[in-house]
Amino acid sequence: MATYNTPKRATAFKFYIGLVDQANTKLLKANPTIASGDFQVSKDGGAFANLTTLPSANPASGRAVMIDLSATEMTADNVVVQCVDASGAEWCDQLINLQTTANQLDDLATA
């Protein structure tokens, strides 16, 4: 199993977030509605583009939202994921910045 201590450049990366419920900002939104365009990625300050894989609640109907970035989406030093509810009324906006590294701890054994 890979070590996920730092996101690795040009390597697919999966992580989880919680989306804050707009109706009660003390709670995470359970089973949030996620539509195309709600989640976008910017690489090294470039224009935002829709994610290849639409995030989803995982497990189904839960509060954890799985974001699965492709190797292409991770080919940058700074990867910014923008989360904006297109309908504007269910969950709060969020930005996530990932700074990638050329190698992870697992790579030391093969270096």
CSV table of C-alpha atoms in Angstrom, one decimal:
chain,number,residue,atom,x,y,z
A,1,MET,CA,0.0,0.0,0.0
A,2,ALA,CA,1.3,3.4,-0.9
A,3,THR,CA,2.1,6.0,1.8
A,4,TYR,CA,0.0,9.1,1.7
A,5,ASN,CA,2.1,11.5,3.7
A,6,THR,CA,2.5,13.9,0.8
A,7,PRO,CA,0.7,14.1,-2.5
A,8,LYS,CA,3.1,13.0,-5.3
A,9,ARG,CA,3.4,15.0,-8.5
A,10,ALA,CA,1.9,13.3,-11.6
A,11,THR,CA,0.4,10.5,-9.6
A,12,ALA,CA,-3.3,9.9,-9.0
A,13,PHE,CA,-4.3,11.1,-5.5
A,14,LYS,CA,-7.5,10.4,-3.5
A,15,PHE,CA,-8.6,12.2,-0.4
A,16,TYR,CA,-11.7,13.0,1.6
A,17,ILE,CA,-13.3,16.2,2.8
A,18,GLY,CA,-16.5,17.2,4.6
A,19,LEU,CA,-18.8,19.9,3.1
A,20,VAL,CA,-20.3,22.3,5.6
A,21,ASP,CA,-24.2,22.4,5.6
A,22,GLN,CA,-25.4,26.0,4.7
A,23,ALA,CA,-28.6,25.5,6.7
A,24,ASN,CA,-26.5,24.8,9.9
A,25,THR,CA,-22.8,25.6,9.7
A,26,LYS,CA,-22.1,23.6,12.8
A,27,LEU,CA,-22.8,20.4,10.8
A,28,LEU,CA,-21.4,18.6,7.8
A,29,LYS,CA,-23.8,18.0,5.0
A,30,ALA,CA,-25.0,14.3,4.8
A,31,ASN,CA,-25.3,13.0,1.2
A,32,PRO,CA,-24.6,16.3,-0.5
A,33,THR,CA,-25.9,16.9,-4.0
A,34,ILE,CA,-22.8,17.2,-6.3
A,35,ALA,CA,-23.2,18.3,-9.9
A,36,SER,CA,-20.9,18.7,-12.8
A,37,GLY,CA,-18.9,21.9,-12.4
A,38,ASP,CA,-19.2,22.0,-8.6
A,39,PHE,CA,-15.6,20.7,-8.2
A,40,GLN,CA,-12.8,22.2,-10.4
A,41,VAL,CA,-9.0,22.0,-10.4
A,42,SER,CA,-6.3,24.6,-11.1
A,43,LYS,CA,-2.7,23.6,-11.7
A,44,ASP,CA,0.0,26.1,-10.8
A,45,GLY,CA,-2.4,29.1,-11.0
A,46,GLY,CA,-3.9,28.1,-14.4
A,47,ALA,CA,-7.6,28.3,-15.3
A,48,PHE,CA,-10.0,26.2,-13.4
A,49,ALA,CA,-11.4,23.1,-15.2
A,50,ASN,CA,-13.9,20.5,-14.1
A,51,LEU,CA,-12.5,17.4,-12.4
A,52,THR,CA,-12.3,14.3,-14.5
A,53,THR,CA,-14.1,12.2,-11.8
A,54,LEU,CA,-17.1,13.8,-10.1
A,55,PRO,CA,-16.7,13.5,-6.3
A,56,SER,CA,-19.2,11.5,-4.4
A,57,ALA,CA,-20.3,10.7,-0.8
A,58,ASN,CA,-18.4,7.7,0.3
A,59,PRO,CA,-19.8,5.6,1.9
A,60,ALA,CA,-23.0,6.4,0.0
A,61,SER,CA,-25.3,8.8,1.9
A,62,GLY,CA,-22.5,9.7,4.3
A,63,ARG,CA,-20.7,12.9,5.1
A,64,ALA,CA,-17.3,12.1,3.7
A,65,VAL,CA,-16.8,13.3,0.1
A,66,MET,CA,-14.2,11.4,-1.9
A,67,ILE,CA,-12.1,13.5,-4.3
A,68,ASP,CA,-10.2,11.3,-6.8
A,69,LEU,CA,-7.6,13.4,-8.8
A,70,SER,CA,-6.1,11.8,-11.9
A,71,ALA,CA,-2.3,11.8,-12.6
A,72,THR,CA,-2.9,14.5,-15.2
A,73,GLU,CA,-4.7,16.7,-12.6
A,74,MET,CA,-1.8,16.1,-10.2
A,75,THR,CA,0.9,17.2,-12.7
A,76,ALA,CA,1.7,20.5,-11.0
A,77,ASP,CA,3.6,21.9,-8.0
A,78,ASN,CA,0.4,23.5,-6.6
A,79,VAL,CA,-2.9,21.8,-7.2
A,80,VAL,CA,-6.0,23.8,-6.1
A,81,VAL,CA,-9.4,22.2,-5.9
A,82,GLN,CA,-12.3,24.6,-5.8
A,83,CYS,CA,-15.6,23.4,-4.3
A,84,VAL,CA,-18.5,25.7,-5.2
A,85,ASP,CA,-22.2,24.5,-5.0
A,86,ALA,CA,-23.6,25.6,-8.4
A,87,SER,CA,-27.1,25.7,-7.0
A,88,GLY,CA,-25.7,27.8,-4.2
A,89,ALA,CA,-28.0,26.7,-1.4
A,90,GLU,CA,-26.9,23.3,0.0
A,91,TRP,CA,-23.2,23.4,1.1
A,92,CYS,CA,-20.5,26.1,1.7
A,93,ASP,CA,-17.7,26.9,-0.7
A,94,GLN,CA,-14.3,25.5,0.0
A,95,LEU,CA,-10.7,25.6,-1.5
A,96,ILE,CA,-8.1,22.9,-1.0
A,97,ASN,CA,-4.4,23.5,-1.9
A,98,LEU,CA,-2.2,20.5,-2.4
A,99,GLN,CA,1.5,21.0,-2.8
A,100,THR,CA,3.1,18.0,-4.5
A,101,THR,CA,6.5,16.4,-4.0
A,102,ALA,CA,8.7,14.6,-6.5
A,103,ASN,CA,9.1,11.6,-4.2
A,104,GLN,CA,7.4,10.0,-1.2
A,105,LEU,CA,8.8,7.8,1.5
A,106,ASP,CA,8.0,4.7,-0.4
A,107,ASP,CA,10.4,5.9,-3.2
A,108,LEU,CA,13.4,6.0,-0.8
A,109,ALA,CA,13.6,2.2,-0.9
A,110,THR,CA,14.0,2.1,-4.7
A,111,ALA,CA,16.2,5.2,-5.0
